[in-house]
PDB file of N, CA and C in Angstrom:
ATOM      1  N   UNK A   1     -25.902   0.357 -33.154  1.00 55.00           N
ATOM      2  CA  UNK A   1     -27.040   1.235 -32.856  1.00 55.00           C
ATOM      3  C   UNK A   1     -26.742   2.022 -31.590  1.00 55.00           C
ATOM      4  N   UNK A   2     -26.684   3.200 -31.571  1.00 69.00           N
ATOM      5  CA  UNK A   2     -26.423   4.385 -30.259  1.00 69.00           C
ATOM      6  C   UNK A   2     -27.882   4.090 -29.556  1.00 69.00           C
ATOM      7  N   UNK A   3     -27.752   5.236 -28.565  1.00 70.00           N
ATOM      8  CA  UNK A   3     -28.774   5.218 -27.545  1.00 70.00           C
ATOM      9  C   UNK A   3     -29.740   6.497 -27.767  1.00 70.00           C
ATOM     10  N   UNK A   4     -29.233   7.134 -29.216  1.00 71.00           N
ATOM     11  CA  UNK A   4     -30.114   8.158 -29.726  1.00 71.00           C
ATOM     12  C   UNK A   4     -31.014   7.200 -30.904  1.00 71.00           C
ATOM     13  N   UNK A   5     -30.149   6.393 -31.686  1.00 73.00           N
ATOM     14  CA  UNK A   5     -31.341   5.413 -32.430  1.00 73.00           C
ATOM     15  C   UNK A   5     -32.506   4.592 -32.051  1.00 73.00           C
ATOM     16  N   UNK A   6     -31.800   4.262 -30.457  1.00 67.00           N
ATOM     17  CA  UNK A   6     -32.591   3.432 -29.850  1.00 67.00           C
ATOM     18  C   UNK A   6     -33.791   4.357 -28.934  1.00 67.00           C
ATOM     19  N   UNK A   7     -33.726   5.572 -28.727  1.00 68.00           N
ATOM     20  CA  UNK A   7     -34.866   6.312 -27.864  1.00 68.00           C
ATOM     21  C   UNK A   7     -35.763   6.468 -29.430  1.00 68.00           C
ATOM     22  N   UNK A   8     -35.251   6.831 -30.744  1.00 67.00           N
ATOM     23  CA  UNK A   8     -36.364   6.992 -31.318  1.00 67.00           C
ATOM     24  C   UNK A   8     -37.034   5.887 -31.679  1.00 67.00           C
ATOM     25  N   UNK A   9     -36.350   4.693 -32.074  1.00 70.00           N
ATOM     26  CA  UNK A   9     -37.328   3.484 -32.403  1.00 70.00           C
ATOM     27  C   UNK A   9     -38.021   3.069 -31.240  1.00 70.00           C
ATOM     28  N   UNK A  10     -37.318   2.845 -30.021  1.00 69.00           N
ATOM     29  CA  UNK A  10     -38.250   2.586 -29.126  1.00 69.00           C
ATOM     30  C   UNK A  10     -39.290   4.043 -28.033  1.00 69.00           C
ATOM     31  N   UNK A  11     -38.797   5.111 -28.469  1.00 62.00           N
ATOM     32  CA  UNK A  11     -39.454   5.893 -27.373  1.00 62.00           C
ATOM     33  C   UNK A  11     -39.177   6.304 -26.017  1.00 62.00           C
ATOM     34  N   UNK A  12     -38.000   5.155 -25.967  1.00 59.00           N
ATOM     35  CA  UNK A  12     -37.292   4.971 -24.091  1.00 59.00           C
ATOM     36  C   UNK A  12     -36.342   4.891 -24.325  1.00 59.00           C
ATOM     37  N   UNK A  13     -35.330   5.714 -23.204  1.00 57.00           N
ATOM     38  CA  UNK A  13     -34.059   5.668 -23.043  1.00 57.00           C
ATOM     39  C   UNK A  13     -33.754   4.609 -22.098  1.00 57.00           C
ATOM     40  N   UNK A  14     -32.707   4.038 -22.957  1.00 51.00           N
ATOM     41  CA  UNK A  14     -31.965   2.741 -21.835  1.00 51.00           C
ATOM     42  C   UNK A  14     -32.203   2.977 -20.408  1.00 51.00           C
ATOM     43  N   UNK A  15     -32.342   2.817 -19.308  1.00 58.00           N
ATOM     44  CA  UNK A  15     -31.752   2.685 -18.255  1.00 58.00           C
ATOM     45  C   UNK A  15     -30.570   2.332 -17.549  1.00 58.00           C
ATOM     46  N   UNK A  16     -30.061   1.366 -18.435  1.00 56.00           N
ATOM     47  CA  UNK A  16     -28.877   0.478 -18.253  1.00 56.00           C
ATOM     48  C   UNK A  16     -27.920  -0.017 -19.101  1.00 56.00           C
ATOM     49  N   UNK A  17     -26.397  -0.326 -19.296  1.00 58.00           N
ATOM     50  CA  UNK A  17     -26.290  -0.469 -20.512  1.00 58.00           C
ATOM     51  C   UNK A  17     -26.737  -1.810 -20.995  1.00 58.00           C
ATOM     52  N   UNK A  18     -26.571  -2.452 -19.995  1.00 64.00           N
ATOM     53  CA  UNK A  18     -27.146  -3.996 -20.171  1.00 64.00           C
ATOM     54  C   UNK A  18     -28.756  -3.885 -21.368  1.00 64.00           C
ATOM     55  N   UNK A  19     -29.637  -3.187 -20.587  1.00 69.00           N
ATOM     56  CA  UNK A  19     -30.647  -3.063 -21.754  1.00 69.00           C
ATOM     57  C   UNK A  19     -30.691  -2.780 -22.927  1.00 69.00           C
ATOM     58  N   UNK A  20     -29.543  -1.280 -23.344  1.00 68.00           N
ATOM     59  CA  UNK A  20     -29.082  -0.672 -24.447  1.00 68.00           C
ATOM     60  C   UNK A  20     -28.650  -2.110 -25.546  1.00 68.00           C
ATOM     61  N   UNK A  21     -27.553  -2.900 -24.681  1.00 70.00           N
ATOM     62  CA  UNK A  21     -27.127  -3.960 -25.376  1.00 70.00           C
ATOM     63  C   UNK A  21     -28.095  -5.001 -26.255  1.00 70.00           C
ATOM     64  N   UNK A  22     -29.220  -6.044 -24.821  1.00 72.00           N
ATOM     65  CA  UNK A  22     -30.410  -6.446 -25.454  1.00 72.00           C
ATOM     66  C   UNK A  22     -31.354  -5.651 -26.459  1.00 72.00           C
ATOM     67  N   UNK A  23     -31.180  -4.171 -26.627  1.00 69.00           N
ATOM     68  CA  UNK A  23     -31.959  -3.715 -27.581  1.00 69.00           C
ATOM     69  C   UNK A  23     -31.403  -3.802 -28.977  1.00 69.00           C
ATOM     70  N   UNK A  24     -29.666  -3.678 -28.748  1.00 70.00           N
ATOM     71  CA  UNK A  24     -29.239  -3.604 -30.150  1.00 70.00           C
ATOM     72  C   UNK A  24     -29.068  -4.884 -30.918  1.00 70.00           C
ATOM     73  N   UNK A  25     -28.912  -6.060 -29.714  1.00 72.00           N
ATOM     74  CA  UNK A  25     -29.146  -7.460 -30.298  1.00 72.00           C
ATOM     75  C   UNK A  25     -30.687  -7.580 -30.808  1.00 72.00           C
ATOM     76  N   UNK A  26     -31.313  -7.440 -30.335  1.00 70.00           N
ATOM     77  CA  UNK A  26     -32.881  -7.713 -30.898  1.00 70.00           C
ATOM     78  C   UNK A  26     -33.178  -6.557 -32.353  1.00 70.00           C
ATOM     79  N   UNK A  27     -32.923  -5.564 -32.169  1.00 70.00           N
ATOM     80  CA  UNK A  27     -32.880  -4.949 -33.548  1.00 70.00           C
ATOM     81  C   UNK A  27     -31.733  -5.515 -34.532  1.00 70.00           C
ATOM     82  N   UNK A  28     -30.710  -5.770 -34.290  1.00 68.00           N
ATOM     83  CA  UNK A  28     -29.660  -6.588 -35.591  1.00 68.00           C
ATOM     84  C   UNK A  28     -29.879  -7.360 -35.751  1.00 68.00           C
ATOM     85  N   UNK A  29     -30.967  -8.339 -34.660  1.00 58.00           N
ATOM     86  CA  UNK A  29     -31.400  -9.988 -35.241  1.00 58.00           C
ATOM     87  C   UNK A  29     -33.009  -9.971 -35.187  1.00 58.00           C
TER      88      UNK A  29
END
């Protein structure tokens, strides 16, 4: 999951990649 999939499902752009990461684990699991 990029950080363009992740601003539209969530609305927010990462801040960090660390967050980017926890987002793509919680959406694949």
């Amino acid at each position: 999951v990029g950080v363009i999939a992740i601003e539209m499902i969530t609305g927010q752009h990462p801040k960090q990649l660390k967050d980017q990461q926890q987002l793509n684990f919680l959406i694949l699991n």
